[in-house]
Amino acid sequence: MTQDYDVVIIGSGPGGNGAAYALAAEHKSVAVVENDLFGGTCPNRGCDPKRILLAAIEAKAYQDHMLGKGIDGGSQVNWPDLMAHKRNYTDAVPEKTEAGLKAAGVTTYHGSGKFTDEGTFEIGSEELSARNFIIATGQHPALLPMAGQENLLTSNDFLNLNQMPRDITIIGGGYIGFELSSIAKGAGANVHLIHHNNRPLKQFDEELVTDFVAAVKDEGIDVQLNTNVTEVQKADQQFNVQTADGRQFKTDAVFCAAGRVPNVDQLNLAAVGITTDRHGIQVDEHLKTTNPKIYAVGDVVSESHPKLTPKAAFDAAYVAADILNPSQSAIDYPAIPTVVYGQPKLATVGVSEKDVQSNPDAYEVKSQDVTSWLTYHRIHDPYARVKTIIQKSTHQVIGAQVMSSEADSLINAFTLMIDEKIDQKRLNQLILAYPTTASDLTYFN
Ligand SMILES: Cc1cc2nc3c(=O)[nH]c(=O)nc-3n(C[C@H](O)[C@H](O)[C@H](O)COP(=O)(O)OP(=O)(O)OC[C@H]3O[C@@H](n4cnc5c(N)ncnc54)[C@H](O)[C@@H]3O)c2cc1C
Ligand SMILES: NC(=O)c1ccc[n+]([C@@H]2O[C@H](COP(=O)([O-])OP(=O)(O)OC[C@H]3O[C@@H](n4cnc5c(N)ncnc54)[C@H](O)[C@@H]3O)[C@@H](O)[C@H]2O)c1
């Protein structure tokens, strides 16, 4: 028998769940279909477990930076205890998430379904029909095609390691590559981070990335740029890594962090006329796919915005509103801040120096080493640089790039300044708690 709903959502990550809650609150009948863990990537195998593991790594780094400045003796990360701390949080996520959805009146289904030629969604013997569908299936880790591909592990495996291997290799100098490298290094592993060209973290400011890579190397990570891994073969208890330039080395585990692939293959999208490209599902400015009844949100969408949890949640709120009020205007994203949670952290928001290079008279670019500022001197942060892009006509910061151990909180303060168009004059009318990263804001424009 076919079950009919107002809206059927495929995927229960921040995108799918955000839409489900918003629509159920407006008394729509909603179903969510999930083929793995309710909650999706972020709380189960992404942002949240990563940040829990980083808690110990950051605590150790803060302590290490203060050695001889009031702290004697370093600390050690106990990986099994740290993993237990992480699991204490993540193990409960799927059940709690599903219970939350049910309590909000959402019907849940477990399994991998696919669209039918009739435009319904089939999960085993069940068939769901709906006025609207939302595809929120996210992405999964890419495995580079190479000899020995079966020997490659992924971020999912890393975030569940029972023991930290003595020597690890990570392929891919993106967000995940640098974040996992910092965690492994802080936990005591010998880490090789291998990137295929000379421009890791290409979404970030080139000058800050150069400083960031130098800082990461300083922390003891073996970063190898312009290096292509061609083969990973088992060698007794270890793995033999072969590179295109003829080098070979042994390592205990190899993780592939060379990008993620949209989860579209199982959905039979052709049956409902949805087009995709290698970045995901194509949508219009209302996040409608090429089938006007079907929306797509979050990581599975093909677009230039960064693929992040708050952005998936923003999409979800927009689509729920679009279903409730089809005449709303096109989606308009605010500034989207993003952070690489390494040692140090690297963050960016708004326009970059590259964006304004063609019009140097209209913008001022300030790049400052801030290690001597109280905020950073206090904790003896060895790496602290802030670059701001200021619109001369308004004296407003319109873009910021930050590298430091405090970059995550400072970038949010910049985001508020950019979105709320807070200029120097307005800042001077505010009283912010001192001394904090936010009270430094008055010094940047
Ligand atoms: C290691 C890692 C660290 C990250 N760290 C951060 C961070 O610090 N900050 C940040 O903002 N973002 C971070 N991200 C990105 C963030 O996790 C994603 O942007 C976010 O989860 C996207 O939400 P989503 O709902 O679009 O997709 P997902 O969270 O991936 O959810 C999609 C869901 O759909 C399910 N699904 C897939 N196919 C099907 C199917 N055929 N049928 C039914 N269900 C299906 C999946 O199992 C999954 O549960 C990180 C990602 C990773 C991998
Ligand atoms: N802190 C965060 O907010 C956070 C953390 C993790 C992931 N994410 C999101 O998830 C997405 C995926 O993260 P990711 O790190 O997997 O992807 P990514 O696109 O950031 O990085 C992948 C990197 O691998 C490199 N690469 C590609 N082929 C390679 C090869 N053959 N050899 C070596 N390197 C190669 C790419 O040039 C790129 O730099 C990100 O774009 C981001 O939106 C966000």
XYZ file of C-alpha atoms and ligand atoms in Angstrom:
542
model
C 0.000 0.000 0.000
C 1.178 3.542 -0.741
C 1.592 5.895 2.239
C 0.887 9.498 1.371
C 2.649 12.504 2.978
C 2.864 16.222 2.377
C 6.646 15.951 2.291
C 9.045 12.985 2.129
C 12.654 13.752 3.033
C 15.485 11.421 2.038
C 18.426 11.662 4.435
C 18.452 12.528 8.111
C 21.442 14.877 8.459
C 21.332 18.567 9.418
C 19.685 19.313 6.050
C 16.955 16.666 6.160
C 16.183 17.009 9.845
C 16.127 20.817 9.740
C 13.457 20.710 7.043
C 11.518 17.942 8.831
C 11.231 19.892 12.100
C 10.272 23.141 10.351
C 7.539 21.470 8.266
C 6.171 19.309 11.092
C 5.896 22.451 13.261
C 3.541 23.834 10.578
C 1.375 20.677 10.775
C 2.590 19.123 7.522
C 2.670 15.332 7.429
C 6.363 14.501 7.048
C 8.387 11.305 6.623
C 12.182 10.994 6.858
C 13.994 8.052 5.206
C 17.503 7.185 6.442
C 19.686 4.310 5.238
C 22.390 4.576 7.899
C 22.666 6.563 11.149
C 19.936 9.077 12.019
C 21.623 12.458 12.491
C 23.803 12.094 9.400
C 27.467 12.964 8.972
C 27.925 15.930 11.321
C 27.093 14.387 14.716
C 28.008 10.767 13.868
C 31.158 10.918 11.708
C 31.921 14.595 11.055
C 32.075 17.902 12.919
C 31.036 16.781 16.399
C 33.195 13.667 16.952
C 36.112 15.507 15.368
C 35.748 18.430 17.768
C 35.453 16.094 20.760
C 38.750 14.429 19.796
C 40.236 17.888 19.276
C 39.345 18.882 22.839
C 42.247 16.802 24.160
C 44.563 17.822 21.329
C 43.831 21.523 21.941
C 44.264 21.137 25.712
C 47.665 19.548 25.110
C 48.691 22.272 22.635
C 47.659 25.072 25.045
C 49.745 23.387 27.721
C 52.720 22.781 25.398
C 52.730 26.443 24.310
C 52.901 27.488 27.992
C 55.886 25.260 28.848
C 58.395 27.418 30.660
C 55.792 30.182 30.973
C 54.210 28.892 34.160
C 53.614 25.266 33.136
C 56.151 22.535 33.851
C 55.955 19.131 32.187
C 53.849 18.267 29.157
C 50.709 16.113 28.954
C 50.050 12.968 26.905
C 46.901 12.113 24.985
C 45.394 8.788 26.049
C 43.713 7.753 22.801
C 41.500 4.896 24.105
C 40.149 7.195 26.864
C 39.614 10.016 24.367
C 37.806 7.635 21.998
C 35.596 6.457 24.873
C 34.795 10.133 25.616
C 33.823 10.596 21.957
C 31.707 7.436 21.858
C 29.962 8.465 25.038
C 28.539 11.298 22.923
C 28.197 9.751 19.460
C 26.778 6.336 20.443
C 23.544 7.963 21.613
C 23.082 10.220 18.570
C 21.098 8.005 16.143
C 18.523 6.856 18.695
C 18.111 10.321 20.211
C 17.772 11.911 16.776
C 15.118 9.487 15.634
C 13.232 9.833 18.927
C 13.325 13.628 18.527
C 11.863 13.409 15.032
C 9.099 11.054 16.182
C 8.277 13.320 19.130
C 7.836 16.162 16.634
C 5.300 14.044 14.715
C 7.620 12.956 11.888
C 7.342 9.365 10.585
C 10.702 7.637 10.165
C 11.750 4.902 7.736
C 14.975 2.868 7.738
C 16.447 1.765 4.432
C 17.739 2.759 1.024
C 14.981 3.681 -1.329
C 14.658 4.794 -4.904
C 12.305 6.843 -7.055
C 9.913 4.958 -9.325
C 8.746 5.904 -12.813
C 5.434 6.945 -11.207
C 7.224 9.533 -9.040
C 6.814 7.672 -5.749
C 9.650 6.595 -3.447
C 10.041 2.865 -2.861
C 11.798 1.384 0.205
C 11.631 -2.402 0.029
C 7.936 -3.292 0.041
C 6.854 0.207 1.153
C 5.886 2.960 -1.267
C 5.706 6.640 -0.316
C 3.960 9.368 -2.273
C 4.178 13.098 -1.496
C 3.322 16.583 -2.711
C 7.032 17.391 -2.354
C 10.261 15.475 -1.824
C 13.489 16.853 -0.375
C 16.743 15.067 -1.196
C 19.243 15.561 1.633
C 21.511 12.560 1.188
C 24.885 14.273 1.709
C 28.200 12.852 0.528
C 30.580 9.993 1.283
C 34.402 9.898 1.226
C 36.027 9.482 -2.189
C 38.554 6.666 -2.581
C 41.204 7.575 -5.139
C 41.497 5.046 -7.961
C 44.911 3.385 -7.507
C 46.480 -0.018 -7.091
C 45.668 -1.127 -3.553
C 42.586 1.112 -3.259
C 41.109 -1.513 -0.910
C 43.849 -0.626 1.596
C 42.706 2.990 1.916
C 40.837 4.044 5.057
C 38.582 7.107 5.351
C 37.663 9.813 7.868
C 34.874 7.492 9.078
C 37.520 4.924 10.081
C 39.781 7.575 11.619
C 37.045 8.920 13.881
C 36.527 5.377 15.216
C 40.122 4.195 15.690
C 40.521 2.024 18.796
C 44.275 2.676 18.825
C 46.206 5.503 17.203
C 48.740 3.877 14.829
C 52.397 4.802 15.378
C 52.849 6.156 11.841
C 50.029 7.311 9.570
C 49.720 8.732 6.060
C 46.892 11.001 4.959
C 46.294 11.721 1.263
C 44.649 15.085 0.462
C 45.440 18.583 1.723
C 41.876 19.787 2.288
C 39.836 20.404 5.438
C 39.738 16.767 6.451
C 43.390 16.070 5.644
C 44.700 18.888 7.838
C 42.220 18.299 10.665
C 42.919 14.572 10.936
C 46.676 15.243 10.682
C 46.541 17.604 13.660
C 44.535 15.145 15.736
C 46.890 12.254 14.942
C 50.005 14.336 15.579
C 48.642 15.618 18.889
C 47.841 12.038 19.843
C 51.491 11.093 19.313
C 51.546 9.611 15.801
C 54.177 10.288 13.182
C 52.108 11.906 10.384
C 52.710 12.265 6.616
C 50.223 14.524 4.808
C 50.470 14.122 1.043
C 48.957 16.626 -1.375
C 49.067 16.341 -5.170
C 49.754 19.984 -6.131
C 51.279 23.122 -4.604
C 47.988 24.677 -3.482
C 46.421 22.861 -0.511
C 43.266 24.431 1.010
C 42.690 26.305 -2.208
C 39.511 27.971 -0.891
C 41.651 29.945 1.592
C 43.915 32.995 1.217
C 47.210 31.886 -0.355
C 49.433 33.932 1.997
C 47.742 32.542 5.103
C 47.811 29.000 3.727
C 51.580 29.342 3.212
C 51.934 30.432 6.864
C 49.529 27.706 7.963
C 51.460 24.949 6.171
C 54.695 26.271 7.718
C 53.042 26.193 11.165
C 51.727 22.661 10.632
C 55.227 21.538 9.576
C 56.633 23.283 12.655
C 54.276 21.185 14.769
C 56.022 18.129 13.319
C 53.722 17.017 10.490
C 55.551 15.853 7.356
C 53.626 17.821 4.676
C 54.587 16.742 1.148
C 53.239 18.956 -1.652
C 53.358 18.158 -5.400
C 53.306 14.464 -4.539
C 51.015 11.872 -6.105
C 50.423 8.546 -4.401
C 50.127 5.856 -7.066
C 49.908 2.672 -5.021
C 49.304 1.462 -1.444
C 50.148 -2.195 -0.873
C 50.154 -4.341 2.256
C 53.656 -5.158 3.537
C 53.496 -7.498 6.561
C 51.828 -5.494 9.343
C 52.353 -2.212 7.469
C 51.601 -0.595 4.109
C 54.009 0.352 1.376
C 53.191 3.754 -0.159
C 54.487 4.378 -3.665
C 54.615 7.891 -5.182
C 54.706 8.964 -8.837
C 58.216 10.379 -8.432
C 59.520 6.900 -7.588
C 59.687 7.153 -3.785
C 58.471 4.425 -1.444
C 57.897 4.430 2.284
C 56.254 2.243 4.935
C 53.431 3.396 7.179
C 50.930 1.779 9.575
C 47.702 3.165 8.059
C 46.709 5.211 5.004
C 43.665 7.516 5.039
C 42.208 8.985 1.869
C 40.951 12.564 2.447
C 40.907 13.645 -1.184
C 37.330 14.901 -1.333
C 33.797 13.605 -0.992
C 31.259 12.225 -3.481
C 27.529 13.140 -3.525
C 25.171 10.301 -2.530
C 23.000 10.123 -5.642
C 23.670 6.756 -7.261
C 21.080 4.663 -5.465
C 18.166 7.076 -5.876
C 17.187 6.364 -9.523
C 17.022 10.114 -10.147
C 16.644 9.618 -13.909
C 13.159 8.149 -13.281
C 11.976 11.555 -12.005
C 13.967 13.694 -14.445
C 16.574 15.039 -11.989
C 19.920 16.022 -13.473
C 23.247 15.799 -11.668
C 26.887 16.587 -12.337
C 30.002 15.347 -10.531
C 29.425 17.867 -7.713
C 25.873 16.691 -7.005
C 22.264 17.547 -7.830
C 21.635 20.614 -9.952
C 19.151 23.075 -8.438
C 17.683 26.494 -9.255
C 17.707 29.552 -6.982
C 14.829 28.043 -4.973
C 16.799 24.816 -4.447
C 14.361 23.032 -6.773
C 15.832 20.243 -8.838
C 14.976 19.831 -12.514
C 11.782 18.190 -11.210
C 9.826 21.126 -9.685
C 8.205 18.888 -7.016
C 11.591 17.810 -5.696
C 14.082 19.969 -3.789
C 17.680 19.221 -2.801
C 19.526 20.673 0.206
C 22.927 20.520 1.895
C 26.008 18.647 0.759
C 24.289 16.729 -2.057
C 23.671 19.970 -3.994
C 26.044 20.945 -6.841
C 27.139 24.521 -6.140
C 30.070 26.715 -5.196
C 29.150 27.353 -1.542
C 31.169 25.430 1.036
C 29.552 22.197 2.189
C 28.995 22.818 5.883
C 26.463 21.999 8.583
C 25.126 25.550 9.123
C 24.790 25.964 5.361
C 22.780 22.705 5.119
C 20.569 23.976 7.966
C 20.114 27.323 6.151
C 19.056 25.448 2.983
C 16.628 23.373 5.048
C 14.939 26.394 6.615
C 14.714 28.038 3.178
C 13.141 24.986 1.501
C 10.639 24.469 4.324
C 9.614 28.131 3.915
C 9.441 27.690 0.105
C 7.092 24.743 0.459
C 4.900 26.704 2.885
C 5.074 29.884 0.786
C 5.957 29.120 -2.869
C 6.095 32.834 -3.764
C 9.088 33.636 -1.543
C 12.155 35.166 -3.173
C 15.270 33.311 -4.303
C 17.691 31.996 -1.681
C 20.204 34.615 -0.550
C 23.053 33.378 1.632
C 24.628 35.565 4.289
C 28.425 35.487 4.708
C 29.445 31.873 5.376
C 32.376 31.513 7.798
C 34.477 28.380 7.669
C 37.238 27.004 9.891
C 39.923 24.354 9.458
C 40.225 22.980 12.973
C 43.929 22.205 12.905
C 46.847 23.211 15.092
C 46.642 26.202 14.574
C 43.161 26.927 13.201
C 42.603 28.649 9.873
C 39.375 30.555 9.193
C 37.833 32.730 6.531
C 34.681 34.761 5.917
C 33.496 37.233 3.295
C 35.563 38.493 0.379
C 39.222 37.628 -0.037
C 42.214 39.700 -1.139
C 41.996 37.974 -4.541
C 38.379 39.164 -4.955
C 39.364 42.846 -4.612
C 42.733 42.789 -6.386
C 41.304 44.359 -9.555
C 40.143 47.453 -7.618
C 42.921 48.366 -5.160
C 41.739 52.003 -4.764
C 38.415 50.952 -3.263
C 39.736 48.469 -0.696
C 42.471 48.303 1.895
C 44.044 44.952 2.732
C 45.646 44.732 6.178
C 47.735 41.686 7.036
C 48.923 41.722 10.640
C 51.109 39.431 12.721
C 49.207 39.581 16.025
C 51.330 37.208 18.114
C 52.358 40.121 20.361
C 48.757 41.198 21.075
C 47.590 40.370 24.600
C 45.053 37.763 23.374
C 47.858 35.695 21.823
C 50.814 36.713 24.013
C 48.830 35.555 27.075
C 48.652 31.977 25.788
C 51.995 32.198 23.986
C 50.348 31.335 20.654
C 53.247 30.990 18.215
C 51.082 31.435 15.101
C 48.644 34.334 14.930
C 47.932 36.365 11.807
C 44.822 38.288 10.766
C 44.113 39.686 7.340
C 41.182 42.064 6.882
C 39.681 43.492 3.702
C 38.212 46.933 4.364
C 35.904 48.858 2.069
C 37.389 52.363 2.097
C 34.115 54.179 1.363
C 32.298 52.687 4.382
C 35.249 51.781 6.662
C 33.677 48.364 6.971
C 35.411 45.013 7.168
C 33.986 42.957 4.289
C 36.294 39.973 4.542
C 38.636 38.391 7.081
C 41.134 35.549 7.166
C 42.495 34.395 10.485
C 45.146 31.917 11.601
C 45.530 31.295 15.339
C 44.345 29.048 18.124
C 41.422 31.498 18.598
C 40.406 31.731 14.926
C 37.061 29.991 15.446
C 35.695 32.593 17.860
C 37.214 35.582 16.069
C 35.779 34.556 12.680
C 32.254 34.504 14.100
C 32.750 38.031 15.446
C 33.868 39.133 11.966
C 30.835 37.369 10.465
C 28.500 39.421 12.667
C 30.337 42.617 11.704
C 30.054 41.805 8.003
C 26.409 40.707 8.041
C 25.250 43.531 10.297
C 27.456 46.077 8.476
C 29.037 47.173 11.741
C 31.639 49.851 11.042
C 34.296 51.359 13.313
C 31.922 54.091 14.543
C 29.266 51.545 15.593
C 31.897 49.322 17.232
C 33.036 52.266 19.324
C 29.472 52.644 20.644
C 29.506 49.076 22.015
C 31.026 47.732 25.212
C 32.493 44.259 24.687
C 33.958 42.110 27.453
C 37.705 42.761 27.706
C 40.191 41.210 27.104
C 38.712 38.796 24.558
C 39.042 38.042 20.861
C 35.913 40.151 20.274
C 37.289 43.191 22.128
C 40.204 43.122 19.643
C 37.733 43.922 16.827
C 38.291 47.666 17.171
C 41.930 47.218 16.084
C 41.251 45.599 12.696
C 39.832 48.388 10.517
C 35.171 14.537 8.961
C 34.216 15.672 8.702
C 34.298 16.804 9.491
C 33.422 17.857 9.261
N 33.542 18.972 10.044
C 32.706 20.017 9.859
C 32.768 21.159 10.698
O 33.613 21.251 11.587
N 31.879 22.166 10.492
C 30.930 22.097 9.510
O 30.134 23.032 9.379
N 30.850 21.022 8.682
C 31.708 19.995 8.839
N 31.615 18.883 8.041
C 30.595 18.879 6.969
C 29.209 18.528 7.543
O 29.260 17.306 8.225
C 28.217 18.456 6.400
O 28.252 19.680 5.684
C 26.799 18.218 6.885
O 26.696 17.029 7.608
C 25.854 18.185 5.665
O 24.567 17.860 6.066
P 23.581 17.114 5.063
O 22.301 16.972 5.809
O 23.573 17.783 3.759
O 24.246 15.689 4.816
P 24.658 14.529 5.826
O 24.896 15.034 7.192
O 25.746 13.788 5.150
O 23.337 13.622 5.912
C 22.902 12.862 4.826
C 22.188 11.646 5.344
O 21.570 10.987 4.241
C 21.730 9.586 4.396
N 21.582 8.954 3.089
C 22.476 8.919 2.066
N 21.970 8.236 1.013
C 20.731 7.838 1.375
C 19.704 7.089 0.715
N 19.862 6.626 -0.524
N 18.556 6.849 1.391
C 18.382 7.309 2.656
N 19.315 8.028 3.323
C 20.467 8.285 2.681
C 23.102 9.450 5.009
O 23.261 8.199 5.661
C 23.126 10.624 5.980
O 22.631 10.236 7.242
C 32.452 17.785 8.234
C 32.358 16.633 7.445
C 33.244 15.592 7.675
C 33.137 14.357 6.827
N 35.913 22.267 9.375
C 34.989 22.125 8.455
O 34.111 22.947 8.319
C 34.997 20.920 7.583
C 35.737 19.818 7.937
C 35.716 18.716 7.106
C 34.963 18.730 5.938
N 34.261 19.828 5.632
C 33.470 19.875 4.380
O 33.576 18.659 3.701
C 34.083 18.872 2.388
C 34.992 17.719 2.053
O 36.216 17.798 2.793
P 37.521 17.162 2.197
O 38.666 17.568 3.055
O 37.282 15.714 1.918
O 37.575 17.830 0.774
P 38.372 19.097 0.224
O 37.857 19.316 -1.130
O 38.407 20.216 1.200
O 39.872 18.538 0.157
C 40.289 17.488 -0.648
C 41.708 17.803 -1.039
O 42.277 16.663 -1.638
C 43.065 17.103 -2.711
N 43.265 16.011 -3.650
C 42.441 15.637 -4.666
N 42.979 14.600 -5.326
C 44.168 14.312 -4.714
C 45.176 13.366 -4.951
N 45.089 12.504 -5.976
N 46.256 13.325 -4.140
C 46.362 14.213 -3.115
N 45.444 15.163 -2.854
C 44.347 15.204 -3.649
C 42.301 18.287 -3.289
O 43.118 19.135 -4.057
C 41.800 18.962 -2.021
O 42.708 19.911 -1.521
C 34.816 20.209 2.449
O 34.843 20.857 1.215
C 34.030 20.964 3.473
O 32.999 21.667 2.834
C 34.260 20.924 6.420
